[in-house]
Amino acid sequence: MADALKLRVETRDPAKNKGTGTRVSRRLRKSGRVPGVIYGHKQEVVPISLAGADVEAMIHGTSQLAELDLGGKAETVLIRDVQWDHLGKAVLHVDFARVNIGELIETEVNLDYRGTAEGVNEGGVLEQVVHSLKIKCPAGSIPGAIKVDVSGLKVDEGIHVRDLVLPSGVVADADPDVLLVHVVVRPSGGEEEAGAESVSQPEVIKPERKEKDKAD
């Protein structure tokens, strides 16, 4: 399980649009902060802002779980939605959902493929079909990633969801027959060229042949 990130946030006053709205959000982003909200558990929605660097650390880190310090009050949360700009580079807004450590939640984690497949040494190519997996587990037991050992794979062999060894308390929320990774054989360049040459080409009728055909 990845440790929860501890982040300091500031609350925003939603009264009369003092803390929310497009203008306020733009002003926050210009100052290096990102607007967001905390919701869930049938409690009130709390508008917040946090440092852009903290948002990047959570999005690109190994933990989806965070403890937000609201200045005397702590909230345990998960990122539920991230809004990006049209270029997909800058974060515009973040939604956090309240959770309890022992609460069963649904989330998605990355698959960490490790090792060099035997089939690669035999001329095959390792093809990663799926890069993340939906799971169910207690909020306090979310793995940073699911490790998948591919070293034993030979040509034409693969690993499916049913083959995964998951951490204790973690259950895959996906079809057991879904293929995650396999070793395939790519046709060599020579074979492709030979195939291209074998394709029949249209016959070119030369001028002298046309004259002969007319005479006949």
Coordinates of N, CA and C in Angstrom, one line a residue:
M1 N 0.8 -1.2 0.0 CA 0.0 0.0 0.0 C 0.9 1.2 0.0
A2 N 0.5 2.2 -0.8 CA 1.3 3.5 -0.9 C 0.8 4.4 0.3
D3 N 1.7 5.1 0.9 CA 1.3 6.0 2.0 C 0.5 7.2 1.5
A4 N -0.4 7.6 2.3 CA -1.2 8.8 1.9 C -0.4 10.0 1.9
L5 N -0.5 10.9 0.9 CA 0.1 12.2 0.9 C -0.5 13.1 1.9
K6 N 0.3 13.9 2.5 CA -0.2 14.9 3.5 C 0.0 16.3 2.8
L7 N -1.2 16.9 2.5 CA -1.2 18.1 1.8 C -1.9 19.2 2.6
R8 N -1.3 20.4 2.6 CA -2.0 21.6 3.2 C -2.8 22.3 2.2
V9 N -4.1 22.5 2.5 CA -5.0 23.2 1.6 C -5.6 24.4 2.3
E10 N -6.2 25.3 1.5 CA -6.9 26.5 2.0 C -8.3 26.4 1.6
T11 N -9.2 26.7 2.5 CA -10.7 26.7 2.1 C -11.0 28.0 1.4
R12 N -12.0 28.0 0.6 CA -12.5 29.2 -0.1 C -13.9 29.5 0.3
D13 N -14.2 30.7 0.5 CA -15.5 31.2 0.9 C -16.5 31.2 -0.3
P14 N -17.5 30.3 -0.4 CA -18.4 30.3 -1.5 C -19.5 31.4 -1.4
A15 N -19.6 32.1 -0.3 CA -20.6 33.1 -0.1 C -20.5 34.2 -1.2
K16 N -21.6 34.5 -1.9 CA -21.6 35.6 -2.8 C -20.5 35.5 -3.9
N17 N -20.1 34.3 -4.2 CA -19.0 34.0 -5.2 C -17.7 34.6 -4.9
K18 N -17.4 34.7 -3.5 CA -16.1 35.3 -3.1 C -15.0 34.2 -3.3
G19 N -15.4 33.0 -3.2 CA -14.3 32.0 -3.3 C -14.5 31.0 -4.5
T20 N -15.5 31.2 -5.2 CA -15.7 30.3 -6.4 C -16.0 31.2 -7.6
G21 N -16.2 30.5 -8.8 CA -16.4 31.2 -10.0 C -15.2 31.3 -10.9
T22 N -15.5 31.6 -12.2 CA -14.4 31.6 -13.2 C -13.3 32.6 -12.9
R23 N -13.7 33.8 -12.5 CA -12.7 34.9 -12.2 C -11.8 34.5 -11.1
V24 N -12.4 34.0 -10.0 CA -11.6 33.6 -8.8 C -10.7 32.4 -9.2
S25 N -11.2 31.5 -10.0 CA -10.4 30.3 -10.4 C -9.2 30.8 -11.2
R26 N -9.4 31.7 -12.1 CA -8.3 32.2 -12.9 C -7.3 32.9 -12.1
R27 N -7.7 33.7 -11.1 CA -6.8 34.4 -10.2 C -6.0 33.4 -9.4
L28 N -6.6 32.3 -8.9 CA -5.9 31.3 -8.2 C -4.8 30.7 -9.0
R29 N -5.2 30.3 -10.2 CA -4.2 29.6 -11.1 C -3.0 30.5 -11.5
K30 N -3.3 31.8 -11.6 CA -2.2 32.7 -11.9 C -1.2 32.8 -10.8
S31 N -1.7 32.6 -9.5 CA -0.9 32.7 -8.3 C -0.2 31.3 -8.0
G32 N -0.4 30.3 -8.9 CA 0.2 29.0 -8.7 C -0.6 28.1 -7.9
R33 N -1.8 28.4 -7.7 CA -2.7 27.5 -6.9 C -3.8 26.9 -7.8
V34 N -4.3 25.7 -7.4 CA -5.3 25.0 -8.2 C -6.6 25.0 -7.3
P35 N -7.8 25.4 -7.9 CA -9.0 25.3 -7.2 C -9.5 23.8 -7.2
G36 N -10.3 23.5 -6.2 CA -10.9 22.2 -6.1 C -12.0 22.1 -5.1
V37 N -12.6 21.0 -4.9 CA -13.7 20.8 -4.0 C -13.5 19.4 -3.3
I38 N -14.1 19.4 -2.1 CA -14.1 18.1 -1.3 C -15.6 17.8 -1.1
Y39 N -16.0 16.6 -1.5 CA -17.4 16.2 -1.3 C -17.6 14.8 -0.9
G40 N -18.8 14.3 -0.6 CA -19.1 13.0 -0.2 C -19.5 12.7 1.2
H41 N -19.9 11.5 1.5 CA -20.3 11.1 2.8 C -21.5 12.0 3.3
K42 N -22.3 12.5 2.4 CA -23.5 13.3 2.7 C -23.2 14.5 3.6
Q43 N -21.9 15.0 3.4 CA -21.5 16.2 4.1 C -21.5 17.4 3.0
E44 N -21.4 18.6 3.5 CA -21.3 19.7 2.7 C -20.1 19.7 1.7
V45 N -20.3 20.3 0.6 CA -19.2 20.5 -0.4 C -18.3 21.6 0.1
V46 N -17.0 21.4 0.2 CA -16.1 22.4 0.7 C -15.2 22.8 -0.5
P47 N -15.3 24.1 -0.9 CA -14.4 24.6 -1.9 C -13.0 24.9 -1.3
I48 N -11.9 24.4 -2.0 CA -10.6 24.6 -1.5 C -9.6 25.0 -2.6
S49 N -8.4 25.4 -2.3 CA -7.4 25.6 -3.2 C -6.1 24.9 -2.6
L50 N -5.2 24.5 -3.5 CA -3.9 23.9 -3.0 C -2.8 24.2 -4.0
A51 N -1.6 24.1 -3.6 CA -0.5 24.5 -4.4 C -0.4 23.6 -5.6
G52 N 0.0 24.2 -6.8 CA 0.1 23.4 -8.0 C 1.1 22.3 -7.9
A53 N 2.2 22.5 -7.2 CA 3.2 21.5 -7.0 C 2.6 20.3 -6.3
D54 N 1.7 20.5 -5.3 CA 1.1 19.4 -4.5 C 0.2 18.6 -5.4
V55 N -0.5 19.3 -6.3 CA -1.4 18.6 -7.3 C -0.6 17.7 -8.2
E56 N 0.5 18.2 -8.7 CA 1.3 17.4 -9.6 C 1.9 16.2 -8.8
A57 N 2.3 16.4 -7.6 CA 2.8 15.3 -6.8 C 1.8 14.2 -6.6
M58 N 0.6 14.5 -6.4 CA -0.5 13.5 -6.2 C -0.9 12.8 -7.5
I59 N -1.0 13.6 -8.6 CA -1.4 13.0 -9.8 C -0.3 12.1 -10.4
H60 N 0.9 12.5 -10.3 CA 2.0 11.6 -10.8 C 2.7 10.7 -9.8
G61 N 2.2 10.8 -8.6 CA 2.8 9.9 -7.5 C 2.2 8.5 -7.5
T62 N 2.6 7.8 -6.5 CA 2.2 6.4 -6.4 C 1.0 6.2 -5.5
S63 N 0.6 7.3 -4.8 CA -0.6 7.2 -3.9 C -1.8 8.0 -4.5
Q64 N -2.9 7.3 -4.4 CA -4.2 8.0 -4.8 C -4.9 8.6 -3.5
L65 N -4.3 8.2 -2.4 CA -4.9 8.6 -1.1 C -4.2 9.8 -0.5
A66 N -4.9 10.8 0.0 CA -4.3 12.0 0.5 C -5.0 12.4 1.8
E67 N -4.3 13.0 2.7 CA -4.8 13.6 3.9 C -4.7 15.1 3.8
L68 N -5.8 15.8 3.6 CA -5.8 17.2 3.4 C -6.0 17.9 4.8
D69 N -5.0 18.8 5.0 CA -5.0 19.6 6.2 C -5.7 21.0 5.9
L70 N -6.9 21.1 6.5 CA -7.7 22.4 6.2 C -7.5 23.4 7.3
G71 N -6.3 23.3 8.0 CA -6.1 24.2 9.1 C -6.8 23.9 10.4
G72 N -6.5 22.7 11.0 CA -7.2 22.3 12.2 C -8.2 21.2 11.9
K73 N -8.6 21.0 10.7 CA -9.4 19.9 10.4 C -8.8 19.0 9.2
A74 N -8.8 17.7 9.4 CA -8.2 16.9 8.4 C -9.3 16.1 7.6
E75 N -9.1 15.9 6.3 CA -10.0 15.1 5.5 C -9.2 14.1 4.7
T76 N -9.6 12.8 4.8 CA -9.0 11.8 4.0 C -9.7 11.6 2.7
V77 N -9.0 11.7 1.6 CA -9.7 11.8 0.3 C -9.0 11.0 -0.8
L78 N -9.8 10.9 -1.9 CA -9.2 10.3 -3.1 C -9.5 11.3 -4.2
I79 N -8.6 11.4 -5.2 CA -8.9 12.2 -6.4 C -10.0 11.5 -7.2
R80 N -11.0 12.2 -7.5 CA -12.1 11.6 -8.3 C -12.2 12.2 -9.7
D81 N -11.8 13.4 -9.9 CA -11.8 14.0 -11.2 C -10.8 15.1 -11.3
V82 N -10.2 15.2 -12.5 CA -9.2 16.2 -12.8 C -9.5 16.9 -14.1
Q83 N -9.7 18.2 -14.1 CA -10.0 18.9 -15.3 C -8.7 19.6 -15.8
W84 N -8.4 19.3 -17.1 CA -7.2 19.9 -17.7 C -7.5 21.0 -18.7
D85 N -6.5 21.8 -19.1 CA -6.7 22.7 -20.1 C -6.8 22.0 -21.5
H86 N -7.1 22.7 -22.6 CA -7.3 22.1 -23.9 C -6.1 21.4 -24.4
L87 N -4.9 21.8 -23.9 CA -3.6 21.2 -24.3 C -3.3 19.9 -23.4
G88 N -4.1 19.7 -22.4 CA -3.8 18.6 -21.5 C -2.5 18.8 -20.7
K89 N -2.1 20.0 -20.4 CA -0.9 20.2 -19.7 C -1.1 20.8 -18.3
A90 N -2.0 21.8 -18.2 CA -2.3 22.5 -16.9 C -3.5 22.0 -16.3
V91 N -3.5 21.7 -15.0 CA -4.7 21.3 -14.2 C -5.5 22.5 -13.9
L92 N -6.8 22.5 -14.2 CA -7.7 23.6 -14.0 C -8.5 23.4 -12.7
H93 N -8.8 22.2 -12.3 CA -9.7 21.9 -11.2 C -9.6 20.5 -10.7
V94 N -9.7 20.2 -9.4 CA -9.6 18.9 -8.9 C -10.8 18.6 -8.0
D95 N -11.4 17.4 -8.1 CA -12.5 17.0 -7.2 C -12.0 15.9 -6.3
F96 N -12.1 16.1 -5.0 CA -11.7 15.1 -4.1 C -13.0 14.5 -3.4
A97 N -13.0 13.1 -3.2 CA -14.1 12.5 -2.6 C -13.6 12.0 -1.2
R98 N -14.4 12.3 -0.2 CA -14.1 11.8 1.2 C -14.2 10.3 1.3
V99 N -13.3 9.7 2.0 CA -13.3 8.3 2.2 C -12.8 8.0 3.7
N100 N -13.2 6.8 4.2 CA -12.7 6.3 5.4 C -11.6 5.2 5.1
I101 N -10.6 5.1 5.9 CA -9.5 4.1 5.6 C -10.0 2.7 5.4
G102 N -11.0 2.3 6.1 CA -11.5 0.9 5.9 C -12.7 0.8 4.9
E103 N -13.1 1.9 4.3 CA -14.2 1.9 3.4 C -13.8 1.2 2.1
L104 N -14.7 0.3 1.6 CA -14.5 -0.4 0.3 C -14.7 0.6 -0.8
I105 N -13.8 0.8 -1.7 CA -13.9 1.7 -2.8 C -13.5 1.1 -4.1
E106 N -13.9 1.7 -5.2 CA -13.5 1.3 -6.5 C -12.6 2.3 -7.1
T107 N -11.5 1.9 -7.6 CA -10.5 2.8 -8.2 C -9.8 2.1 -9.3
E108 N -8.8 2.8 -9.9 CA -8.0 2.2 -11.0 C -6.5 2.4 -10.7
V109 N -5.7 1.4 -10.9 CA -4.3 1.5 -10.6 C -3.5 1.0 -11.9
N110 N -2.3 1.5 -12.0 CA -1.4 1.1 -13.1 C -0.9 -0.3 -12.9
L111 N -0.6 -1.0 -14.1 CA 0.0 -2.3 -14.1 C 1.5 -2.0 -14.3
D112 N 2.3 -2.6 -13.5 CA 3.8 -2.4 -13.5 C 4.4 -3.7 -14.1
Y113 N 4.7 -3.8 -15.4 CA 5.2 -5.0 -16.0 C 6.7 -5.0 -15.7
R114 N 7.2 -6.2 -15.2 CA 8.6 -6.3 -14.8 C 9.2 -7.6 -15.5
G115 N 10.5 -7.5 -15.7 CA 11.2 -8.6 -16.3 C 11.3 -8.6 -17.8
T116 N 12.1 -9.5 -18.3 CA 12.3 -9.7 -19.8 C 11.7 -11.0 -20.1
A117 N 10.7 -11.0 -21.0 CA 10.1 -12.3 -21.4 C 11.0 -13.2 -22.1
E118 N 10.9 -14.5 -21.9 CA 11.7 -15.5 -22.6 C 11.5 -15.4 -24.1
G119 N 10.2 -15.1 -24.4 CA 9.8 -15.1 -25.8 C 10.5 -14.0 -26.6
V120 N 10.9 -12.9 -25.9 CA 11.6 -11.8 -26.6 C 13.0 -12.3 -27.0
N121 N 13.6 -13.1 -26.2 CA 14.9 -13.7 -26.6 C 14.8 -14.7 -27.8
E122 N 13.6 -15.1 -28.0 CA 13.3 -16.1 -29.1 C 12.9 -15.3 -30.4
G123 N 12.9 -14.0 -30.3 CA 12.5 -13.3 -31.5 C 11.1 -12.7 -31.4
G124 N 10.4 -12.9 -30.3 CA 9.1 -12.3 -30.2 C 9.1 -10.9 -29.7
V125 N 7.9 -10.3 -29.6 CA 7.8 -8.9 -29.2 C 6.8 -8.9 -28.0
L126 N 7.1 -8.2 -26.9 CA 6.2 -8.1 -25.8 C 5.2 -7.0 -26.1
E127 N 4.0 -7.3 -26.1 CA 2.9 -6.4 -26.4 C 2.0 -6.2 -25.1
Q128 N 2.1 -4.9 -24.6 CA 1.3 -4.6 -23.4 C -0.1 -4.1 -23.9
V129 N -1.1 -4.9 -23.7 CA -2.5 -4.6 -24.2 C -3.2 -3.7 -23.2
V130 N -3.0 -3.9 -21.9 CA -3.7 -3.1 -20.9 C -2.7 -2.5 -20.0
H131 N -2.9 -1.2 -19.7 CA -1.9 -0.5 -18.8 C -2.4 -0.2 -17.4
S132 N -3.7 -0.3 -17.2 CA -4.3 -0.1 -15.9 C -5.4 -1.0 -15.6
L133 N -5.8 -1.2 -14.4 CA -6.8 -2.1 -14.0 C -7.7 -1.6 -12.9
K134 N -9.1 -1.8 -13.1 CA -10.0 -1.3 -12.1 C -10.1 -2.4 -11.0
I135 N -10.0 -1.9 -9.7 CA -10.0 -2.8 -8.6 C -11.0 -2.3 -7.5
K136 N -11.3 -3.2 -6.6 CA -12.0 -2.9 -5.4 C -11.2 -3.3 -4.2
C137 N -11.1 -2.4 -3.2 CA -10.3 -2.7 -2.0 C -10.6 -1.6 -1.0
P138 N -10.2 -1.8 0.3 CA -10.3 -0.8 1.3 C -9.5 0.5 0.9
A139 N -10.0 1.6 1.2 CA -9.4 2.9 0.8 C -7.9 2.9 1.3
G140 N -7.7 2.4 2.5 CA -6.4 2.4 3.1 C -5.4 1.3 2.5
S141 N -5.9 0.5 1.6 CA -5.1 -0.6 1.0 C -4.9 -0.5 -0.5
I142 N -5.0 0.7 -1.0 CA -4.8 0.9 -2.5 C -3.4 0.7 -2.8
P143 N -3.0 -0.2 -3.7 CA -1.6 -0.4 -4.0 C -1.2 0.7 -4.9
G144 N 0.1 1.1 -4.8 CA 0.7 2.1 -5.7 C 0.6 1.6 -7.2
A145 N 0.8 0.3 -7.4 CA 0.7 -0.3 -8.7 C 0.6 -1.8 -8.5
I146 N 0.1 -2.5 -9.5 CA 0.1 -3.9 -9.5 C 1.2 -4.5 -10.3
K147 N 2.1 -5.2 -9.6 CA 3.3 -5.8 -10.3 C 2.9 -7.0 -11.1
V148 N 3.4 -7.1 -12.3 CA 3.1 -8.2 -13.2 C 4.5 -8.7 -13.8
D149 N 4.8 -10.0 -13.4 CA 6.1 -10.6 -13.8 C 5.9 -11.2 -15.2
V150 N 6.6 -10.7 -16.2 CA 6.4 -11.3 -17.5 C 7.6 -12.1 -17.9
S151 N 8.6 -12.4 -17.1 CA 9.8 -13.1 -17.4 C 9.6 -14.5 -17.9
G152 N 8.5 -15.1 -17.5 CA 8.3 -16.5 -17.9 C 7.5 -16.7 -19.2
L153 N 7.1 -15.6 -19.8 CA 6.3 -15.7 -21.0 C 7.1 -16.1 -22.3
K154 N 6.6 -17.1 -23.0 CA 7.2 -17.5 -24.2 C 6.4 -17.0 -25.4
V155 N 6.8 -17.2 -26.6 CA 6.1 -16.8 -27.8 C 4.7 -17.4 -27.8
D156 N 3.7 -16.6 -28.1 CA 2.3 -16.9 -28.1 C 1.7 -17.2 -26.7
E157 N 2.4 -16.8 -25.7 CA 1.8 -16.9 -24.3 C 1.5 -15.5 -23.8
G158 N 0.5 -15.5 -22.9 CA 0.1 -14.2 -22.3 C -0.4 -14.3 -20.9
I159 N -0.7 -13.2 -20.3 CA -1.2 -13.1 -18.9 C -2.5 -12.4 -19.0
H160 N -3.5 -13.1 -18.3 CA -4.9 -12.5 -18.3 C -5.2 -12.0 -16.8
V161 N -6.3 -11.4 -16.7 CA -6.7 -10.9 -15.4 C -6.7 -12.0 -14.3
R162 N -7.2 -13.2 -14.7 CA -7.3 -14.3 -13.8 C -5.9 -14.8 -13.3
D163 N -4.8 -14.4 -14.0 CA -3.5 -14.9 -13.7 C -2.8 -14.0 -12.7
L164 N -3.4 -12.8 -12.4 CA -2.7 -11.9 -11.5 C -2.6 -12.3 -10.1
V165 N -1.5 -12.0 -9.4 CA -1.4 -12.2 -8.0 C -1.6 -10.8 -7.3
L166 N -2.8 -10.7 -6.7 CA -3.1 -9.3 -6.2 C -2.8 -9.2 -4.7
P167 N -2.5 -8.0 -4.2 CA -2.3 -7.8 -2.8 C -3.5 -8.2 -2.0
S168 N -3.3 -8.5 -0.7 CA -4.3 -8.9 0.2 C -5.4 -7.8 0.2
G169 N -6.7 -8.2 0.1 CA -7.8 -7.3 0.2 C -8.1 -6.6 -1.1
V170 N -7.3 -6.9 -2.2 CA -7.6 -6.3 -3.5 C -8.2 -7.3 -4.4
V171 N -9.3 -6.8 -5.1 CA -10.0 -7.7 -6.0 C -10.1 -7.0 -7.3
A172 N -9.8 -7.7 -8.4 CA -9.9 -7.1 -9.7 C -11.4 -6.9 -10.1
D173 N -11.7 -5.7 -10.6 CA -13.1 -5.4 -11.0 C -13.1 -5.5 -12.6
A174 N -12.8 -6.6 -13.1 CA -12.7 -6.8 -14.6 C -12.9 -8.2 -15.0
D175 N -13.2 -8.5 -16.2 CA -13.5 -9.8 -16.7 C -12.2 -10.6 -16.6
P176 N -12.2 -11.8 -15.9 CA -11.0 -12.6 -15.7 C -10.3 -13.0 -17.0
D177 N -11.1 -13.0 -18.1 CA -10.5 -13.5 -19.4 C -9.8 -12.3 -20.2
V178 N -9.8 -11.1 -19.7 CA -9.2 -10.0 -20.4 C -7.7 -10.2 -20.5
L179 N -7.2 -10.1 -21.7 CA -5.7 -10.3 -21.9 C -5.0 -9.0 -21.6
L180 N -4.0 -9.1 -20.7 CA -3.2 -7.9 -20.3 C -1.9 -7.7 -21.1
V181 N -1.2 -8.8 -21.3 CA 0.1 -8.7 -22.0 C 0.4 -10.1 -22.6
H182 N 1.1 -10.0 -23.8 CA 1.4 -11.3 -24.4 C 2.7 -11.1 -25.3
V183 N 3.3 -12.2 -25.7 CA 4.4 -12.2 -26.6 C 4.0 -12.6 -28.0
V184 N 4.2 -11.8 -29.0 CA 3.7 -12.1 -30.3 C 4.9 -12.1 -31.3
V185 N 4.7 -12.7 -32.4 CA 5.8 -12.8 -33.5 C 5.4 -11.8 -34.6
R186 N 6.3 -10.9 -34.8 CA 6.1 -9.9 -35.9 C 6.7 -10.5 -37.2
P187 N 6.1 -10.3 -38.3 CA 6.7 -10.8 -39.6 C 7.9 -10.0 -39.9
S188 N 8.9 -10.7 -40.4 CA 10.2 -10.1 -40.7 C 10.0 -9.2 -41.9
G189 N 11.0 -8.3 -42.2 CA 10.9 -7.4 -43.3 C 11.0 -8.1 -44.6
G190 N 11.8 -9.2 -44.6 CA 11.9 -10.0 -45.8 C 10.6 -10.6 -46.3
E191 N 9.9 -11.1 -45.3 CA 8.6 -11.8 -45.6 C 7.6 -10.8 -46.1
E192 N 7.7 -9.5 -45.5 CA 6.7 -8.5 -46.0 C 7.1 -8.1 -47.4
E193 N 8.4 -8.0 -47.7 CA 8.8 -7.6 -49.1 C 8.4 -8.7 -50.1
A194 N 8.6 -10.0 -49.7 CA 8.3 -11.1 -50.6 C 6.8 -11.1 -50.9
G195 N 6.0 -10.8 -49.8 CA 4.6 -10.8 -50.0 C 4.1 -9.6 -50.9
A196 N 4.9 -8.5 -50.8 CA 4.5 -7.4 -51.7 C 4.8 -7.7 -53.1
E197 N 6.0 -8.4 -53.4 CA 6.3 -8.7 -54.7 C 5.4 -9.7 -55.4
S198 N 4.8 -10.6 -54.5 CA 3.9 -11.6 -55.1 C 2.6 -11.1 -55.6
V199 N 2.3 -9.9 -55.2 CA 1.0 -9.3 -55.6 C 1.0 -9.0 -57.1
S200 N 0.0 -9.5 -57.8 CA 0.0 -9.4 -59.3 C -0.1 -7.9 -59.7
Q201 N 0.6 -7.5 -60.7 CA 0.6 -6.1 -61.2 C -0.2 -6.1 -62.5
P202 N -0.9 -5.0 -62.8 CA -1.6 -4.9 -64.1 C -0.7 -5.0 -65.3
E203 N -1.1 -5.7 -66.3 CA -0.3 -5.8 -67.5 C -0.2 -4.5 -68.3
V204 N 1.0 -4.1 -68.7 CA 1.2 -2.9 -69.4 C 1.3 -3.3 -70.9
I205 N 0.4 -2.8 -71.7 CA 0.3 -3.1 -73.1 C 1.2 -2.1 -73.9
K206 N 2.2 -2.6 -74.6 CA 3.1 -1.7 -75.3 C 2.5 -1.3 -76.6
P207 N 2.9 -0.2 -77.2 CA 2.3 0.3 -78.4 C 2.4 -0.7 -79.6
E208 N 3.5 -1.4 -79.7 CA 3.7 -2.3 -80.8 C 2.7 -3.5 -80.7
R209 N 2.4 -3.9 -79.5 CA 1.4 -5.0 -79.3 C 0.0 -4.5 -79.7
K210 N -0.3 -3.2 -79.4 CA -1.6 -2.7 -79.7 C -1.8 -2.8 -81.2
E211 N -0.8 -2.4 -82.0 CA -0.9 -2.4 -83.5 C -1.1 -3.9 -84.0
K212 N -0.4 -4.9 -83.4 CA -0.5 -6.2 -83.7 C -1.9 -6.8 -83.5
D213 N -2.4 -6.4 -82.3 CA -3.8 -6.8 -82.0 C -4.8 -6.3 -83.0
K214 N -4.6 -5.1 -83.5 CA -5.5 -4.5 -84.4 C -5.5 -5.3 -85.8
A215 N -4.2 -5.7 -86.2 CA -4.0 -6.4 -87.4 C -4.7 -7.7 -87.3
D216 N -4.6 -8.4 -86.2 CA -5.3 -9.7 -86.0 C -6.8 -9.6 -86.1

